[in-house]
Coordinates of C-alpha atoms in Angstrom, one line a residue:
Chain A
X1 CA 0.0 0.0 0.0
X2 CA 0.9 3.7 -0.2
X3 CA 1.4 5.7 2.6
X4 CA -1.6 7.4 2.1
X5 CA -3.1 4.1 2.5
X6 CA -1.1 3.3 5.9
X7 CA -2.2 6.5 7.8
X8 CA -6.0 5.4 6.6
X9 CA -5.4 2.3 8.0
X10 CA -3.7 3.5 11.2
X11 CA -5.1 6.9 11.8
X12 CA -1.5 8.4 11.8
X13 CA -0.8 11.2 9.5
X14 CA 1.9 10.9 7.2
X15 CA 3.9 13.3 8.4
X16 CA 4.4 11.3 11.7
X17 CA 4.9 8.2 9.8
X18 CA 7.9 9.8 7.8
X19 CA 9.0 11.7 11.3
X20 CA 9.2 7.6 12.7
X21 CA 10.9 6.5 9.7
X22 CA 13.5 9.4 10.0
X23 CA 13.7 8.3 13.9
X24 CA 14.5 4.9 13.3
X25 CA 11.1 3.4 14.5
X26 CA 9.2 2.1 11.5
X27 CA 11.1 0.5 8.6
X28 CA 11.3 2.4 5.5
X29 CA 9.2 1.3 2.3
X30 CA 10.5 -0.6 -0.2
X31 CA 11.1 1.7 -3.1
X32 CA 8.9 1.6 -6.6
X33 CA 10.5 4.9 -8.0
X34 CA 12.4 7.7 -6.4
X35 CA 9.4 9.1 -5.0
X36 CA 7.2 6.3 -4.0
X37 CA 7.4 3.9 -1.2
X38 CA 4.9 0.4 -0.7
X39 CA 4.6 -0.8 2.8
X40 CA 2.7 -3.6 3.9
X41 CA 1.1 -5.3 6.7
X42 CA 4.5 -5.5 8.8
X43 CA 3.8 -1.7 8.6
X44 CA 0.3 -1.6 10.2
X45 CA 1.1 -3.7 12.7
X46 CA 4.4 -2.0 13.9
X47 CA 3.0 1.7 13.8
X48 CA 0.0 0.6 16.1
X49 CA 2.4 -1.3 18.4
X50 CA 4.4 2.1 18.4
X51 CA 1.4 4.3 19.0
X52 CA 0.2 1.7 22.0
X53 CA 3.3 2.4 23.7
X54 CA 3.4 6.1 23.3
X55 CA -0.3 6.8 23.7
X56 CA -1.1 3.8 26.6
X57 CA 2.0 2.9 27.8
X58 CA 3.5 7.2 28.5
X59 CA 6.5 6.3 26.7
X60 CA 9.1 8.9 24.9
X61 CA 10.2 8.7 21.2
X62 CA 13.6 7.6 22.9
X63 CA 12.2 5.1 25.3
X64 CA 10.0 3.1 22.5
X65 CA 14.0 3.2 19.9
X66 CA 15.1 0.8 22.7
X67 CA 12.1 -0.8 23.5
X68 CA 11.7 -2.2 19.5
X69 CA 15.6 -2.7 19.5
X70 CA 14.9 -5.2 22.2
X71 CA 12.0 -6.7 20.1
X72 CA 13.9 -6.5 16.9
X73 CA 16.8 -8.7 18.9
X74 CA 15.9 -11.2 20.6
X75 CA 18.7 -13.0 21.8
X76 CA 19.2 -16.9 24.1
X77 CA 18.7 -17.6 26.8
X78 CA 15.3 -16.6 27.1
X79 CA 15.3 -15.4 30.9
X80 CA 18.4 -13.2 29.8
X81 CA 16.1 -11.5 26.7
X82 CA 13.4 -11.1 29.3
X83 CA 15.9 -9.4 31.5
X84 CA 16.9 -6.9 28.6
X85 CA 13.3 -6.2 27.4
X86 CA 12.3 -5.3 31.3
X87 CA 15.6 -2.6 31.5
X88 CA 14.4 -1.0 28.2
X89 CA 11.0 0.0 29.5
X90 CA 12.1 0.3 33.5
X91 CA 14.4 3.8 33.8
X92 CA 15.8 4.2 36.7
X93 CA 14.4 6.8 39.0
X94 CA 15.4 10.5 38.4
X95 CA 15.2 11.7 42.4
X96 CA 16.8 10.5 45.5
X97 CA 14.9 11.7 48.1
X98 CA 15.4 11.6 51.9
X99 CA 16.0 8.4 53.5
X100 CA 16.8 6.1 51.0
X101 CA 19.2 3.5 52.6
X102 CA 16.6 2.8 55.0
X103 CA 14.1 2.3 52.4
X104 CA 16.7 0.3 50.1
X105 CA 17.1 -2.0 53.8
X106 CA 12.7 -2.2 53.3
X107 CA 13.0 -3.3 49.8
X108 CA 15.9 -6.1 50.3
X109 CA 14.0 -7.2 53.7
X110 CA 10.7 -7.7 51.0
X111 CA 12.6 -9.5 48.4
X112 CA 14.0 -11.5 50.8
X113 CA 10.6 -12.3 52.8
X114 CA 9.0 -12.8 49.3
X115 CA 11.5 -15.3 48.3
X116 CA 12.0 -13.2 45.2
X117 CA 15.3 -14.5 43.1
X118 CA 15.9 -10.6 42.4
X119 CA 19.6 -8.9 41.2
X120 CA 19.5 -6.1 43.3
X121 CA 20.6 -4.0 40.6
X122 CA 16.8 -4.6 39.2
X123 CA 16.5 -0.8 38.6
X124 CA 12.8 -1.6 40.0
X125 CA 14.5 -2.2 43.2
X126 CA 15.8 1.5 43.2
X127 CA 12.1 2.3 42.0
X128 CA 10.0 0.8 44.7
X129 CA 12.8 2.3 47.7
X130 CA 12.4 6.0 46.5
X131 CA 8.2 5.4 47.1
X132 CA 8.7 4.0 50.1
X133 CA 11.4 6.3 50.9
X134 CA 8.6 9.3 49.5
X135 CA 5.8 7.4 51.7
X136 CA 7.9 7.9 54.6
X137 CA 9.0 11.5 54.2
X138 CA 5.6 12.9 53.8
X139 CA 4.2 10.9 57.1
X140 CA 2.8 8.2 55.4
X141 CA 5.6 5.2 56.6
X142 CA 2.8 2.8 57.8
X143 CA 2.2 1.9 53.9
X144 CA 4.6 -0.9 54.8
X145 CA 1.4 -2.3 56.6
X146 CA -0.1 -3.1 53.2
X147 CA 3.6 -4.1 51.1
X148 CA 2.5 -7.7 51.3
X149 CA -1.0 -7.4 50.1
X150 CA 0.4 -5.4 46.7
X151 CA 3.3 -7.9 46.8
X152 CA 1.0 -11.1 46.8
X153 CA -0.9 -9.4 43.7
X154 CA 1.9 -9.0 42.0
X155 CA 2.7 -12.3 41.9
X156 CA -0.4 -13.4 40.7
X157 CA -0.6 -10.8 38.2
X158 CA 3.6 -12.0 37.1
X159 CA 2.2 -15.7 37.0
X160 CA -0.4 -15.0 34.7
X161 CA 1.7 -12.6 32.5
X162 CA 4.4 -15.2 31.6
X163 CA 1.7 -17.7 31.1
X164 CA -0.1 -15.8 28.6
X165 CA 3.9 -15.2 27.2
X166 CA 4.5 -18.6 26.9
X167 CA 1.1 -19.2 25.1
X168 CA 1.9 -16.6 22.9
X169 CA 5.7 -17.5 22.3
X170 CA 5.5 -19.0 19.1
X171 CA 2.2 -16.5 17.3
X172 CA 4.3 -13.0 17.4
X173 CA 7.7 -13.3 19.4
X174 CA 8.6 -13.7 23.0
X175 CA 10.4 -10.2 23.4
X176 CA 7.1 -8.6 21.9
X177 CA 4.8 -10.4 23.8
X178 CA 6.9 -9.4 27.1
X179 CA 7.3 -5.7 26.1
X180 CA 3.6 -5.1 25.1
X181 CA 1.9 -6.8 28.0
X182 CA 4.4 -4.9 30.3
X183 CA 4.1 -1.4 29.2
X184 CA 0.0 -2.1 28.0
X185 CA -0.1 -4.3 31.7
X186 CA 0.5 -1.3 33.4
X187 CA -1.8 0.4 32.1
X188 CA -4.6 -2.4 32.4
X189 CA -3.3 -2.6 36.1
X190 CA -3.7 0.9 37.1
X191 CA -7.0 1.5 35.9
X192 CA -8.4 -1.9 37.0
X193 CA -7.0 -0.8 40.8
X194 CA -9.5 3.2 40.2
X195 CA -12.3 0.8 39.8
X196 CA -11.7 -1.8 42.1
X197 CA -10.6 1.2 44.3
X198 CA -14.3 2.4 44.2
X199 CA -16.2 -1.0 44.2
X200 CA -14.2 -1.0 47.7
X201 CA -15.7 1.9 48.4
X202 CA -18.6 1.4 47.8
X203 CA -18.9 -1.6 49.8
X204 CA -17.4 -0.1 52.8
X205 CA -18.4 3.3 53.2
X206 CA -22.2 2.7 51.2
X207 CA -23.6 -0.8 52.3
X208 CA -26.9 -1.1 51.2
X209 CA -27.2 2.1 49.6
X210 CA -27.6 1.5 45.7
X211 CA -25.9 -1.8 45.6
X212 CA -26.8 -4.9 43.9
X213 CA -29.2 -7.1 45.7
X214 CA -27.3 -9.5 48.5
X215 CA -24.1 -7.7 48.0
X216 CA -24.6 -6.5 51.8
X217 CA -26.1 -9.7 53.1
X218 CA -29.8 -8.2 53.7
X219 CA -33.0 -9.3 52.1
Chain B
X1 CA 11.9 29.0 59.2
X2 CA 13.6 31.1 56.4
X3 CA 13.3 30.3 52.9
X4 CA 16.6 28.9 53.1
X5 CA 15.8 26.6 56.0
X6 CA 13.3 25.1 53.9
X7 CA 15.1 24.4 51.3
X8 CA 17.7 23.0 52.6
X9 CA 15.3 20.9 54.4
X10 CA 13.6 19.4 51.9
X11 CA 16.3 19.9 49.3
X12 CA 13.9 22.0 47.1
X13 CA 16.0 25.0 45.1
X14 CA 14.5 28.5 46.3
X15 CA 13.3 29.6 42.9
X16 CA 11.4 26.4 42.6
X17 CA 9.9 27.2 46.0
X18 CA 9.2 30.4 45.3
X19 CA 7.7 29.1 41.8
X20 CA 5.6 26.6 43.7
X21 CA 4.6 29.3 45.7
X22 CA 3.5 31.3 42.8
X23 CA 1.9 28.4 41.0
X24 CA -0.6 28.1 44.3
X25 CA 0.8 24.7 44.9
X26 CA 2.3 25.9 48.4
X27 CA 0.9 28.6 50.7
X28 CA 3.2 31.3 50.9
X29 CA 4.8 32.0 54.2
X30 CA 4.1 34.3 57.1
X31 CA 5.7 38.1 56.4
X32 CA 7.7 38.9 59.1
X33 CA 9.2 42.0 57.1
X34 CA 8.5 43.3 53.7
X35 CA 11.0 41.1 52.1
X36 CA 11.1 38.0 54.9
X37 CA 8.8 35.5 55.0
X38 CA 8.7 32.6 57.9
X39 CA 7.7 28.8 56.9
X40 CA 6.5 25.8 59.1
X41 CA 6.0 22.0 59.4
X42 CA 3.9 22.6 57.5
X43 CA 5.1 23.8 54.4
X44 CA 8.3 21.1 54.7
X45 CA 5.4 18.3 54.5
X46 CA 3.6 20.1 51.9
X47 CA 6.9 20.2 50.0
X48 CA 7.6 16.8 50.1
X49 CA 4.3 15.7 49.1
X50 CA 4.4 18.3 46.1
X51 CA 7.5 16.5 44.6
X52 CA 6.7 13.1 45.7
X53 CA 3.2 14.0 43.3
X54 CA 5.7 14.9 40.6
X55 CA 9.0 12.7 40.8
X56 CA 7.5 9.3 41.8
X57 CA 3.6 9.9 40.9
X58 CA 4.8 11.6 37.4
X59 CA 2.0 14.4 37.7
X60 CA 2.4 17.8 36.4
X61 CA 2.0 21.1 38.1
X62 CA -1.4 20.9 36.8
X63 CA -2.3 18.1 37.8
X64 CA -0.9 18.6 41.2
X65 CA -2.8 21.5 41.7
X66 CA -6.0 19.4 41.0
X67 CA -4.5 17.1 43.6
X68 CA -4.0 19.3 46.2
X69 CA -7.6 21.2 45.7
X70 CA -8.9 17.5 46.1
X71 CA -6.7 17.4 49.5
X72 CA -7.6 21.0 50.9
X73 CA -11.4 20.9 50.1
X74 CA -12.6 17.5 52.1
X75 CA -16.4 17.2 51.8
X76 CA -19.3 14.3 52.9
X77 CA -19.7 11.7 52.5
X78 CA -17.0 9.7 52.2
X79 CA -17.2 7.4 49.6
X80 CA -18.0 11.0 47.6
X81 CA -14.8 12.9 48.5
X82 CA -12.9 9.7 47.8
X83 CA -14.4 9.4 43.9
X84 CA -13.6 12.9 43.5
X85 CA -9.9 12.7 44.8
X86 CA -9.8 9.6 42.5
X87 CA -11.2 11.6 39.5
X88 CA -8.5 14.9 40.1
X89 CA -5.4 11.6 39.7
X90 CA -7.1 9.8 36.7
X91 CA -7.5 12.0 33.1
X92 CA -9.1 10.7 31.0
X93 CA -7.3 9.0 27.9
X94 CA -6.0 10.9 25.1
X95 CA -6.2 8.3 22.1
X96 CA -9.4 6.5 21.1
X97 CA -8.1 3.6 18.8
X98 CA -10.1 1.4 16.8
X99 CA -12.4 -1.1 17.8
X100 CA -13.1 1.3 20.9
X101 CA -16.7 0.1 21.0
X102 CA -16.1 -3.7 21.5
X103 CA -13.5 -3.0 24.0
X104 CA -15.9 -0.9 25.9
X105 CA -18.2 -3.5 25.6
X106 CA -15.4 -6.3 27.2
X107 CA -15.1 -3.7 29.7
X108 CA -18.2 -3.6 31.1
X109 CA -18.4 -7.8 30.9
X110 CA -15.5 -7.7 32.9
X111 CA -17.4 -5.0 35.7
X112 CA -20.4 -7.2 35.5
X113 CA -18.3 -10.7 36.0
X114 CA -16.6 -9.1 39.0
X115 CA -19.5 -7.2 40.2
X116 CA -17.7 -4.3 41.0
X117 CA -20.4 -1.5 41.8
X118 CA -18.9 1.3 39.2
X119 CA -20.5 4.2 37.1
X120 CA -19.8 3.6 33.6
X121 CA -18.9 7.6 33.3
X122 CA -15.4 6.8 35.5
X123 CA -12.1 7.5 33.4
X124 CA -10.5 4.8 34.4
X125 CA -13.5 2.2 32.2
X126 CA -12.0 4.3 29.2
X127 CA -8.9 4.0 30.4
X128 CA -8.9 -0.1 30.5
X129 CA -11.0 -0.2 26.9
X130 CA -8.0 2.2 25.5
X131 CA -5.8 -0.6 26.8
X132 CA -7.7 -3.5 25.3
X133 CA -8.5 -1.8 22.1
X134 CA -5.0 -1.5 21.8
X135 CA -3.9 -4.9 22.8
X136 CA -6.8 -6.3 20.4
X137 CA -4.9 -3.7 17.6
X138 CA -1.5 -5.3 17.5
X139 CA -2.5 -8.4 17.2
X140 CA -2.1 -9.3 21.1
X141 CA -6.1 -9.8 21.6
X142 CA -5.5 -13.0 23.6
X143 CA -4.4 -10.7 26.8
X144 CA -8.1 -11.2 27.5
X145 CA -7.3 -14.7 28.9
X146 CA -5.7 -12.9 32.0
X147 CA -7.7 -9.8 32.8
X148 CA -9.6 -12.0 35.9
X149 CA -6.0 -13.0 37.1
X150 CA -5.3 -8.6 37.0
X151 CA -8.9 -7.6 38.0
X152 CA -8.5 -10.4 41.1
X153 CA -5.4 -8.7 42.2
X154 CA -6.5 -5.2 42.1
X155 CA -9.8 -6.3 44.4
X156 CA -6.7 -8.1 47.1
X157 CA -4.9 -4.5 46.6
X158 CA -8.1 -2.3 46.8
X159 CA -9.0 -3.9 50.0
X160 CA -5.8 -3.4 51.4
X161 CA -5.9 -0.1 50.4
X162 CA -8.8 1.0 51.7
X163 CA -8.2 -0.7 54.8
X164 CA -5.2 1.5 55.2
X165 CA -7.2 4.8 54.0
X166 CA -9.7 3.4 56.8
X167 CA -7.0 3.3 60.0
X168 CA -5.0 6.0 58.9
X169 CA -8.0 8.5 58.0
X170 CA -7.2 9.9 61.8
X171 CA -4.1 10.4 61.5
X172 CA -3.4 13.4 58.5
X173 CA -6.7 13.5 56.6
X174 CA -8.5 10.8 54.4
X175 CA -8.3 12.6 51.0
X176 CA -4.6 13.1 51.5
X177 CA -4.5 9.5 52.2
X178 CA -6.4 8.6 49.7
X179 CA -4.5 10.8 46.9
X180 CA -1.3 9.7 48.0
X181 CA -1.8 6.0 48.4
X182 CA -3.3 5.7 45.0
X183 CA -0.8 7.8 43.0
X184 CA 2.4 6.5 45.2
X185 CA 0.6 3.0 45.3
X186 CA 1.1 2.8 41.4
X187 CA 4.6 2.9 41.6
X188 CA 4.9 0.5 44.3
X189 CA 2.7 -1.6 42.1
X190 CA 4.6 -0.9 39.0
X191 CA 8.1 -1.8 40.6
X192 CA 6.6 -4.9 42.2
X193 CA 5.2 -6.3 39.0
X194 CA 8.7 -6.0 37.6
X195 CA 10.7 -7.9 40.2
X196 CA 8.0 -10.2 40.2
X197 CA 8.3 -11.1 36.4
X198 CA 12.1 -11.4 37.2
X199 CA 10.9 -14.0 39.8
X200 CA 8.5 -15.6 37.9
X201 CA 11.3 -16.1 34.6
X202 CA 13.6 -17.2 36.7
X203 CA 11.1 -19.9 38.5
X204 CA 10.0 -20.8 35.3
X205 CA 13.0 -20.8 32.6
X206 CA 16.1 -21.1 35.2
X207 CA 15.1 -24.0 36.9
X208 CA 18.2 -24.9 39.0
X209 CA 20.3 -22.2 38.1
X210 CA 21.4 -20.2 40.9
X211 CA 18.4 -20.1 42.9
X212 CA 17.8 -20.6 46.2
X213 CA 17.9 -23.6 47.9
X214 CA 14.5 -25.8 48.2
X215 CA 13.4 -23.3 45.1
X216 CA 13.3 -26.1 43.0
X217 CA 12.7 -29.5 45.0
X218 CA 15.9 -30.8 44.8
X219 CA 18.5 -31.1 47.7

């Protein structure tokens, strides 16, 4: 197709589709004359996989280059190309605020309670100790109360994820799969916790008031 | 304290407090002289919330003015002042990709399944069908396989959540609970997830290698 055809198909105009073939992102066309490019399916496919990540997933021009280098290079074993695709889309923090060995002491203490085979140079380690460390510094320390509760649901939310990876495996590539369903998982997690946030709500602070029947035990 | 004071406390620059000031995200001090101005307690918590908001929660000043106004204006009830806090840390999404309508549509089979008691009109429903349109878009539709395993742990999370809204509400204020539990909480949940995919790789394609003893079942 022409790339007049592509940005029907994708609902990206074609100035942003040259701007990500300039950036390295998209694949050029292959050439029919000096001036005209055909792209195919490949192309479709890969501009909505980079709009997903920008658009769902927050992530910069920069951050989605390394993100489809990893998926572009997958390499053996495969817990090592998992490892690679995770540090692509997990920066390290840009702050250090107050308080962090304590909080780095909180993390290992976790990982170590969890039974979590972890490097500690995860750069999620250094993530999860500058929240805690923020929790702590604005008066908010007794979050630790509820670390195990979000750790237990991360590990049910980790078992399914490389599940459904392992399904998918062989239908569009491992390093995809891993990639989309971490950067798109996010996404899907956080909302999911808004609603379940207000379902809890609900429960609590409104029994009986505009539930649905016997969700409050009465009659 | 002086300005000075603060900063150093807090490790805020001056011009950035004085900005903040300006921005009505932090109430200006108390004039002791024309050009003096004393700060409090107060305004070192208020400080360290602000940027915990904006370094670990990613918001912008905009959004952490919303944030605040949520914090500084409690109303009744409860289960009101908590959606509205909710709805200041949630925008709405700012794609609509194809295939928006069945994804809404999986959405609200996925409220019904869990029977979460949630108003269609909450950002966060858009939010998950942008998600799953998007998933569905790439080609990686099958992610629906796993949404009960994500929607499960969000409900273990809420409750814990709310359960530490609920003892803490004493302590410095529900809303400001509430506001910084959920936009702190998604790093903490973020991080975790990562660390435990790391876990669950190794578990699953590492058998043996370097774990920890009993790990795998053999002596």
């Amino acid at each position: 197709m022409r790339i007049g055809e592509l940005s029907r198909a994708t609902g990206v105009a074609v100035p942003t589709i040259k701007y990500y073939v300039r950036e390295g992102l998209l694949p050029a066309g292959r050439l029919t004359s000096p001036n005209q490019a055909r792209y195919d399916d490949g192309h479709v496919r890969r501009l909505r996989l980079i709009r997903g990540l920008m658009d769902v997933g927050g992530l910069s021009v920069a951050a989605v280059r390394e993100v489809l280098a990893a998926v572009d290079s997958p390499q053996e074993p495969v817990h090592k190309v998992l490892g690679a695709a995770q540090l692509a889309i997990t920066p390290p923090p840009a702050v250090t605020p107050d308080g962090m060995e304590a909080a780095r002491g909180k993390v290992a203490e976790i990982i170590r309670r969890r039974g979590w085979r972890v490097g500690g140079d995860n750069p999620a380690v250094e993530t999860l100790a500058v929240a805690l460390a923020t929790f702590e510094g604005i008066g908010h320390g007794e979050f630790e109360e509820v670390v195990d509760d979000y750790a237990a649901a991360c590990e049910r939310v980790a078992e399914a994820d490389l599940a459904w990876v392992g399904r998918n495996a062989e239908v569009d590539g491992l390093v995809e799969s891993v990639v989309v369903g971490t950067v798109l998982g996010d996404a899907v997690l956080t909302a999911m916790r808004r609603l379940a946030h207000v379902d809890a709500s609900a429960r609590r602070y409104e029994q009986g008031d505009g539930g649905p029947a016997g969700a409050t035990g009465t009659p």
